[in-house]
Short mmCIF file of the C-alpha atoms (twelve columns), coordinates in Angstrom:
data_MODEL
# 
_entry.id   MODEL 
# 
loop_
_atom_site.group_PDB 
_atom_site.id 
_atom_site.type_symbol 
_atom_site.label_atom_id 
_atom_site.label_alt_id 
_atom_site.label_comp_id 
_atom_site.label_asym_id 
_atom_site.label_seq_id 
_atom_site.Cartn_x 
_atom_site.Cartn_y 
_atom_site.Cartn_z 
_atom_site.pdbx_PDB_model_num 
ATOM 1   C CA . MET A 1   9.768   21.552 34.457 1 
ATOM 2   C CA . ILE A 2   7.735   23.443 37.005 1 
ATOM 3   C CA . LYS A 3   7.870   27.191 36.799 1 
ATOM 4   C CA . HIS A 4   10.936  27.414 38.872 1 
ATOM 5   C CA . LEU A 5   10.740  28.018 42.560 1 
ATOM 6   C CA . LEU A 6   13.179  30.735 41.511 1 
ATOM 7   C CA . THR A 7   14.596  31.312 44.958 1 
ATOM 8   C CA . LEU A 8   13.064  30.665 48.333 1 
ATOM 9   C CA . ALA A 9   13.430  34.340 49.136 1 
ATOM 10  C CA . MET A 10  11.425  35.314 46.088 1 
ATOM 11  C CA . PHE A 11  8.713   32.840 46.952 1 
ATOM 12  C CA . THR A 12  8.600   34.065 50.505 1 
ATOM 13  C CA . ALA A 13  7.952   37.571 49.198 1 
ATOM 14  C CA . ASN A 14  5.109   36.307 47.036 1 
ATOM 15  C CA . VAL A 15  3.392   34.072 49.562 1 
ATOM 16  C CA . GLY A 16  2.283   36.701 52.025 1 
ATOM 17  C CA . ILE A 17  -1.418  36.690 52.778 1 
ATOM 18  C CA . ALA A 18  -2.952  37.583 49.415 1 
ATOM 19  C CA . GLN A 19  -5.980  39.834 49.176 1 
ATOM 20  C CA . ALA A 20  -6.535  40.169 52.924 1 
ATOM 21  C CA . ASN A 21  -10.022 39.952 54.445 1 
ATOM 22  C CA . GLN A 22  -11.461 37.899 51.618 1 
ATOM 23  C CA . VAL A 23  -12.525 34.894 53.710 1 
ATOM 24  C CA . SER A 24  -16.256 34.169 53.649 1 
ATOM 25  C CA . GLY A 25  -18.531 31.462 54.996 1 
ATOM 26  C CA . PHE A 26  -15.939 29.974 57.334 1 
ATOM 27  C CA . THR A 27  -17.251 27.074 59.428 1 
ATOM 28  C CA . GLU A 28  -15.277 24.584 61.489 1 
ATOM 29  C CA . SER A 29  -15.728 21.962 64.163 1 
ATOM 30  C CA . TYR A 30  -13.368 20.058 66.439 1 
ATOM 31  C CA . SER A 31  -14.798 17.301 68.565 1 
ATOM 32  C CA . GLU A 32  -13.924 13.992 70.166 1 
ATOM 33  C CA . THR A 33  -17.080 12.757 68.461 1 
ATOM 34  C CA . VAL A 34  -15.841 11.616 65.069 1 
ATOM 35  C CA . LYS A 35  -17.548 13.238 62.098 1 
ATOM 36  C CA . VAL A 36  -17.159 11.644 58.682 1 
ATOM 37  C CA . SER A 37  -18.581 12.815 55.374 1 
ATOM 38  C CA . GLY A 38  -19.013 10.552 52.382 1 
ATOM 39  C CA . GLN A 39  -16.767 12.640 50.153 1 
ATOM 40  C CA . PHE A 40  -14.287 10.438 48.271 1 
ATOM 41  C CA . LEU A 41  -11.498 12.959 47.691 1 
ATOM 42  C CA . LYS A 42  -10.148 14.467 50.930 1 
ATOM 43  C CA . GLY A 43  -6.830  16.068 50.070 1 
ATOM 44  C CA . LEU A 44  -4.561  17.116 47.220 1 
ATOM 45  C CA . GLN A 45  -1.291  18.506 48.468 1 
ATOM 46  C CA . PHE A 46  2.482   18.681 48.131 1 
ATOM 47  C CA . THR A 47  4.365   16.299 50.414 1 
ATOM 48  C CA . ASP A 48  7.867   17.826 50.423 1 
ATOM 49  C CA . VAL A 49  7.151   20.434 53.093 1 
ATOM 50  C CA . ASP A 50  7.820   21.213 56.744 1 
ATOM 51  C CA . TYR A 51  4.336   20.968 58.222 1 
ATOM 52  C CA . GLN A 52  2.826   24.242 59.408 1 
ATOM 53  C CA . VAL A 53  -0.802  25.208 59.903 1 
ATOM 54  C CA . ALA A 54  -0.443  27.776 57.136 1 
ATOM 55  C CA . PRO A 55  -2.186  26.735 53.902 1 
ATOM 56  C CA . HIS A 56  -0.601  27.605 50.563 1 
ATOM 57  C CA . ILE A 57  -2.006  26.877 47.107 1 
ATOM 58  C CA . TYR A 58  -0.307  26.721 43.725 1 
ATOM 59  C CA . PHE A 59  -1.716  28.222 40.531 1 
ATOM 60  C CA . PRO A 60  0.159   27.082 37.378 1 
ATOM 61  C CA . SER A 61  -1.473  29.988 35.508 1 
ATOM 62  C CA . PRO A 62  -3.016  33.337 36.555 1 
ATOM 63  C CA . TYR A 63  -6.341  33.166 38.383 1 
ATOM 64  C CA . GLU A 64  -8.849  35.687 39.666 1 
ATOM 65  C CA . GLY A 65  -11.984 34.738 41.562 1 
ATOM 66  C CA . ALA A 66  -13.108 32.395 44.299 1 
ATOM 67  C CA . VAL A 67  -11.640 29.179 45.637 1 
ATOM 68  C CA . CYS A 68  -13.366 26.718 47.940 1 
ATOM 69  C CA . VAL A 69  -11.242 25.328 50.758 1 
ATOM 70  C CA . PHE A 70  -12.045 22.061 52.544 1 
ATOM 71  C CA . VAL A 71  -10.006 20.736 55.479 1 
ATOM 72  C CA . SER A 72  -10.517 17.404 57.229 1 
ATOM 73  C CA . SER A 73  -8.364  15.497 59.673 1 
ATOM 74  C CA . ALA A 74  -7.685  11.834 59.083 1 
ATOM 75  C CA . ASP A 75  -9.083  10.945 62.521 1 
ATOM 76  C CA . GLY A 76  -12.389 12.650 61.716 1 
ATOM 77  C CA . ARG A 77  -12.291 15.068 64.648 1 
ATOM 78  C CA . TYR A 78  -11.642 18.278 62.697 1 
ATOM 79  C CA . LYS A 79  -13.506 19.642 59.720 1 
ATOM 80  C CA . SER A 80  -13.773 23.086 58.132 1 
ATOM 81  C CA . GLN A 81  -14.689 24.751 54.894 1 
ATOM 82  C CA . TYR A 82  -14.800 28.278 53.514 1 
ATOM 83  C CA . GLN A 83  -14.509 30.407 50.425 1 
ATOM 84  C CA . TYR A 84  -11.537 32.627 49.649 1 
ATOM 85  C CA . ASN A 85  -11.799 35.283 46.961 1 
ATOM 86  C CA . PHE A 86  -8.967  36.793 44.935 1 
ATOM 87  C CA . THR A 87  -10.060 40.216 43.718 1 
ATOM 88  C CA . GLU A 88  -6.866  40.554 41.688 1 
ATOM 89  C CA . SER A 89  -5.064  37.997 39.568 1 
ATOM 90  C CA . VAL A 90  -2.620  35.693 41.377 1 
ATOM 91  C CA . ASP A 91  -0.091  33.249 39.993 1 
ATOM 92  C CA . GLY A 92  2.276   30.666 41.440 1 
ATOM 93  C CA . LEU A 93  2.418   29.802 45.132 1 
ATOM 94  C CA . VAL A 94  0.095   31.853 47.335 1 
ATOM 95  C CA . ARG A 95  -0.625  31.729 51.036 1 
ATOM 96  C CA . ILE A 96  -4.285  32.039 52.025 1 
ATOM 97  C CA . GLU A 97  -5.869  32.948 55.313 1 
ATOM 98  C CA . PHE A 98  -7.112  30.166 57.558 1 
ATOM 99  C CA . PRO A 99  -8.942  31.690 60.557 1 
ATOM 100 C CA . THR A 100 -9.072  28.556 62.701 1 
ATOM 101 C CA . GLN A 101 -9.628  28.718 66.446 1 
ATOM 102 C CA . TYR A 102 -7.876  25.375 66.869 1 
ATOM 103 C CA . ILE A 103 -4.305  26.200 65.893 1 
ATOM 104 C CA . ASP A 104 -2.822  24.381 68.915 1 
ATOM 105 C CA . GLU A 105 -4.810  21.215 68.227 1 
ATOM 106 C CA . LEU A 106 -3.994  21.210 64.515 1 
ATOM 107 C CA . GLU A 107 -0.286  21.677 65.176 1 
ATOM 108 C CA . GLU A 108 -0.325  18.276 66.872 1 
ATOM 109 C CA . PHE A 109 -1.155  16.456 63.667 1 
ATOM 110 C CA . ALA A 110 1.576   14.646 61.760 1 
ATOM 111 C CA . PRO A 111 2.163   15.403 58.062 1 
ATOM 112 C CA . GLY A 112 -0.519  13.669 56.056 1 
ATOM 113 C CA . GLU A 113 -3.075  13.689 58.871 1 
ATOM 114 C CA . LEU A 114 -4.745  16.948 57.824 1 
ATOM 115 C CA . GLY A 115 -6.261  16.849 54.366 1 
ATOM 116 C CA . LEU A 116 -6.305  20.106 52.376 1 
ATOM 117 C CA . LEU A 117 -8.545  20.250 49.309 1 
ATOM 118 C CA . VAL A 118 -8.974  23.434 47.242 1 
ATOM 119 C CA . ALA A 119 -11.095 23.990 44.132 1 
ATOM 120 C CA . ALA A 120 -11.062 27.070 41.892 1 
ATOM 121 C CA . GLN A 121 -14.801 27.592 41.663 1 
ATOM 122 C CA . ALA A 122 -17.501 29.871 43.049 1 
ATOM 123 C CA . ASP A 123 -19.994 27.196 44.107 1 
ATOM 124 C CA . CYS A 124 -18.660 25.348 47.131 1 
ATOM 125 C CA . ASN A 125 -21.540 22.877 47.005 1 
ATOM 126 C CA . ALA A 126 -20.184 21.571 43.693 1 
ATOM 127 C CA . THR A 127 -17.210 19.219 43.788 1 
ATOM 128 C CA . ASN A 128 -16.653 18.650 40.126 1 
ATOM 129 C CA . GLY A 129 -13.242 19.952 39.311 1 
ATOM 130 C CA . ASN A 130 -10.587 22.607 38.846 1 
ATOM 131 C CA . TYR A 131 -8.721  21.383 41.899 1 
ATOM 132 C CA . VAL A 132 -5.629  23.298 42.985 1 
ATOM 133 C CA . VAL A 133 -2.705  21.568 44.702 1 
ATOM 134 C CA . GLY A 134 -2.109  22.880 48.221 1 
ATOM 135 C CA . ALA A 135 0.412   22.532 51.025 1 
ATOM 136 C CA . TRP A 136 0.630   23.037 54.770 1 
ATOM 137 C CA . GLY A 137 3.618   25.370 54.650 1 
ATOM 138 C CA . ILE A 138 5.991   26.330 51.849 1 
ATOM 139 C CA . PRO A 139 6.954   23.357 49.638 1 
ATOM 140 C CA . LYS A 140 10.653  22.641 49.284 1 
ATOM 141 C CA . SER A 141 9.838   21.270 45.835 1 
ATOM 142 C CA . MET A 142 6.611   20.838 43.903 1 
ATOM 143 C CA . ASN A 143 7.281   17.519 42.217 1 
ATOM 144 C CA . ASN A 144 5.655   15.222 44.793 1 
ATOM 145 C CA . ILE A 145 1.900   15.146 45.433 1 
ATOM 146 C CA . ALA A 146 -0.278  13.143 47.825 1 
ATOM 147 C CA . VAL A 147 -3.920  12.389 47.053 1 
ATOM 148 C CA . PHE A 148 -5.938  11.434 50.140 1 
ATOM 149 C CA . LEU A 149 -8.987  9.197  49.684 1 
ATOM 150 C CA . ARG A 150 -11.795 7.711  51.698 1 
ATOM 151 C CA . SER A 151 -12.156 4.450  49.833 1 
ATOM 152 C CA . ASN A 152 -14.025 1.195  50.331 1 
ATOM 153 C CA . ALA A 153 -12.279 -0.465 47.399 1 
ATOM 154 C CA . ARG A 154 -9.730  -3.221 47.826 1 
ATOM 155 C CA . ARG A 155 -7.437  -1.574 45.312 1 
ATOM 156 C CA . ASP A 156 -7.137  1.960  43.961 1 
ATOM 157 C CA . VAL A 157 -4.685  3.007  41.240 1 
ATOM 158 C CA . ALA A 158 -4.094  6.692  40.499 1 
ATOM 159 C CA . THR A 159 -2.855  7.813  37.086 1 
ATOM 160 C CA . LEU A 160 -1.683  11.346 36.455 1 
ATOM 161 C CA . ILE A 161 -2.634  12.494 32.944 1 
ATOM 162 C CA . ASN A 162 -0.459  15.192 31.405 1 
ATOM 163 C CA . THR A 163 -1.090  17.608 28.580 1 
ATOM 164 C CA . GLY A 164 0.230   16.610 25.162 1 
ATOM 165 C CA . ASN A 165 3.579   14.862 25.228 1 
ATOM 166 C CA . GLU A 166 5.148   17.131 27.819 1 
ATOM 167 C CA . ALA A 167 5.725   14.262 30.239 1 
ATOM 168 C CA . PRO A 168 4.795   10.573 30.457 1 
ATOM 169 C CA . ASN A 169 1.688   9.659  32.429 1 
ATOM 170 C CA . LYS A 170 2.437   8.129  35.808 1 
ATOM 171 C CA . SER A 171 0.451   5.444  37.651 1 
ATOM 172 C CA . VAL A 172 0.763   4.455  41.307 1 
ATOM 173 C CA . LYS A 173 -1.021  2.034  43.562 1 
ATOM 174 C CA . CYS A 174 -2.689  3.843  46.446 1 
ATOM 175 C CA . GLN A 175 -1.585  2.635  49.871 1 
ATOM 176 C CA . ASP A 176 -3.132  2.545  53.316 1 
ATOM 177 C CA . LEU A 177 -2.531  5.856  55.044 1 
ATOM 178 C CA . ARG A 178 0.600   5.850  57.185 1 
ATOM 179 C CA . SER A 179 -1.311  6.783  60.315 1 
ATOM 180 C CA . ASN A 180 -3.143  4.996  63.100 1 
ATOM 181 C CA . TYR A 181 -6.118  7.327  62.642 1 
ATOM 182 C CA . ARG A 182 -7.715  6.313  59.344 1 
ATOM 183 C CA . VAL A 183 -11.302 7.461  59.743 1 
ATOM 184 C CA . SER A 184 -12.085 10.486 57.576 1 
ATOM 185 C CA . TYR A 185 -9.719  9.154  54.922 1 
ATOM 186 C CA . ASP A 186 -7.743  5.948  54.809 1 
ATOM 187 C CA . LYS A 187 -5.624  5.873  51.639 1 
ATOM 188 C CA . GLU A 188 -2.918  7.981  50.060 1 
ATOM 189 C CA . CYS A 189 -1.751  7.968  46.454 1 
ATOM 190 C CA . LEU A 190 1.803   9.297  46.250 1 
ATOM 191 C CA . LEU A 191 2.712   10.769 42.858 1 
ATOM 192 C CA . GLN A 192 6.446   11.445 42.849 1 
ATOM 193 C CA . ASN A 193 8.859   13.140 40.465 1 
ATOM 194 C CA . ILE A 194 6.099   14.695 38.399 1 
ATOM 195 C CA . ASN A 195 5.748   17.943 36.480 1 
ATOM 196 C CA . THR A 196 2.927   19.791 38.229 1 
ATOM 197 C CA . ASP A 197 2.656   22.403 35.476 1 
ATOM 198 C CA . SER A 198 1.783   19.799 32.827 1 
ATOM 199 C CA . ALA A 199 -0.644  17.862 35.054 1 
ATOM 200 C CA . MET A 200 -4.181  17.899 33.632 1 
ATOM 201 C CA . ARG A 201 -6.151  15.327 35.636 1 
ATOM 202 C CA . ILE A 202 -5.831  12.361 37.958 1 
ATOM 203 C CA . VAL A 203 -7.834  9.239  37.099 1 
ATOM 204 C CA . ILE A 204 -8.402  6.823  39.984 1 
ATOM 205 C CA . LYS A 205 -9.338  3.285  38.991 1 
ATOM 206 C CA . ARG A 206 -11.120 1.406  41.759 1 
ATOM 207 C CA . ARG A 207 -11.452 -2.351 42.085 1 
ATOM 208 C CA . ASN A 208 -13.470 -4.422 44.536 1 
ATOM 209 C CA . LEU A 209 -15.361 -7.659 44.048 1 
ATOM 210 C CA . ARG A 210 -16.782 -5.821 41.068 1 
ATOM 211 C CA . ALA A 211 -15.564 -2.785 39.195 1 
ATOM 212 C CA . ILE A 212 -16.366 0.622  40.674 1 
ATOM 213 C CA . PRO A 213 -16.578 3.572  38.243 1 
ATOM 214 C CA . ASP A 214 -13.379 5.565  37.852 1 
ATOM 215 C CA . GLU A 215 -13.025 8.811  39.779 1 
ATOM 216 C CA . VAL A 216 -11.661 11.707 37.720 1 
ATOM 217 C CA . VAL A 217 -9.976  14.640 39.466 1 
ATOM 218 C CA . GLU A 218 -9.767  17.581 37.091 1 
ATOM 219 C CA . LEU A 219 -6.904  19.972 37.892 1 
ATOM 220 C CA . PHE A 220 -6.820  23.725 37.473 1 
ATOM 221 C CA . ARG A 221 -4.593  24.783 34.573 1 
# 
């Protein structure tokens, strides 16, 4: 079982902006001209949440150092990235700063239309692992995760791999995104009733007219 949410009040006390003024390299763009990158993985976030433009990230174990934050809207109009540095160890659910100038525009998105992807690493040009699950707002529970993909495969199947025998692995077929604006990403893989604390990686098997190599999403532990 996930390290308990304890109580919402306790979480609220812990999710204040951590390590203020540690944002660096923030860039963003919002344009009617659609901008799409070739990145396959676009979001990794909790789904059981009341949507707010207030990013939170969950560390299943203590962490100190930098995280790289990537945000992209499903319609391709918004994109941002930056680095956030924790100068002291953090654990559990933490709110991070997000100095966007487009708060009004982003508030118009529906849940699932703004991909949040966070990696615990110092090099933001590398995209090879230690991903942290995020959320737009405070999750009501942390047992349901959405993985957002930009995929050209006919079929994608996501399997959550757990540590040891703590919980059975879970596989789901990824579905077309439930939005009319599928540009930056077009599929979502909904992993439900899982134990986030025992999650080790997500393996995405891709099938087209010929096999496409698996994508492996390594999770921070």
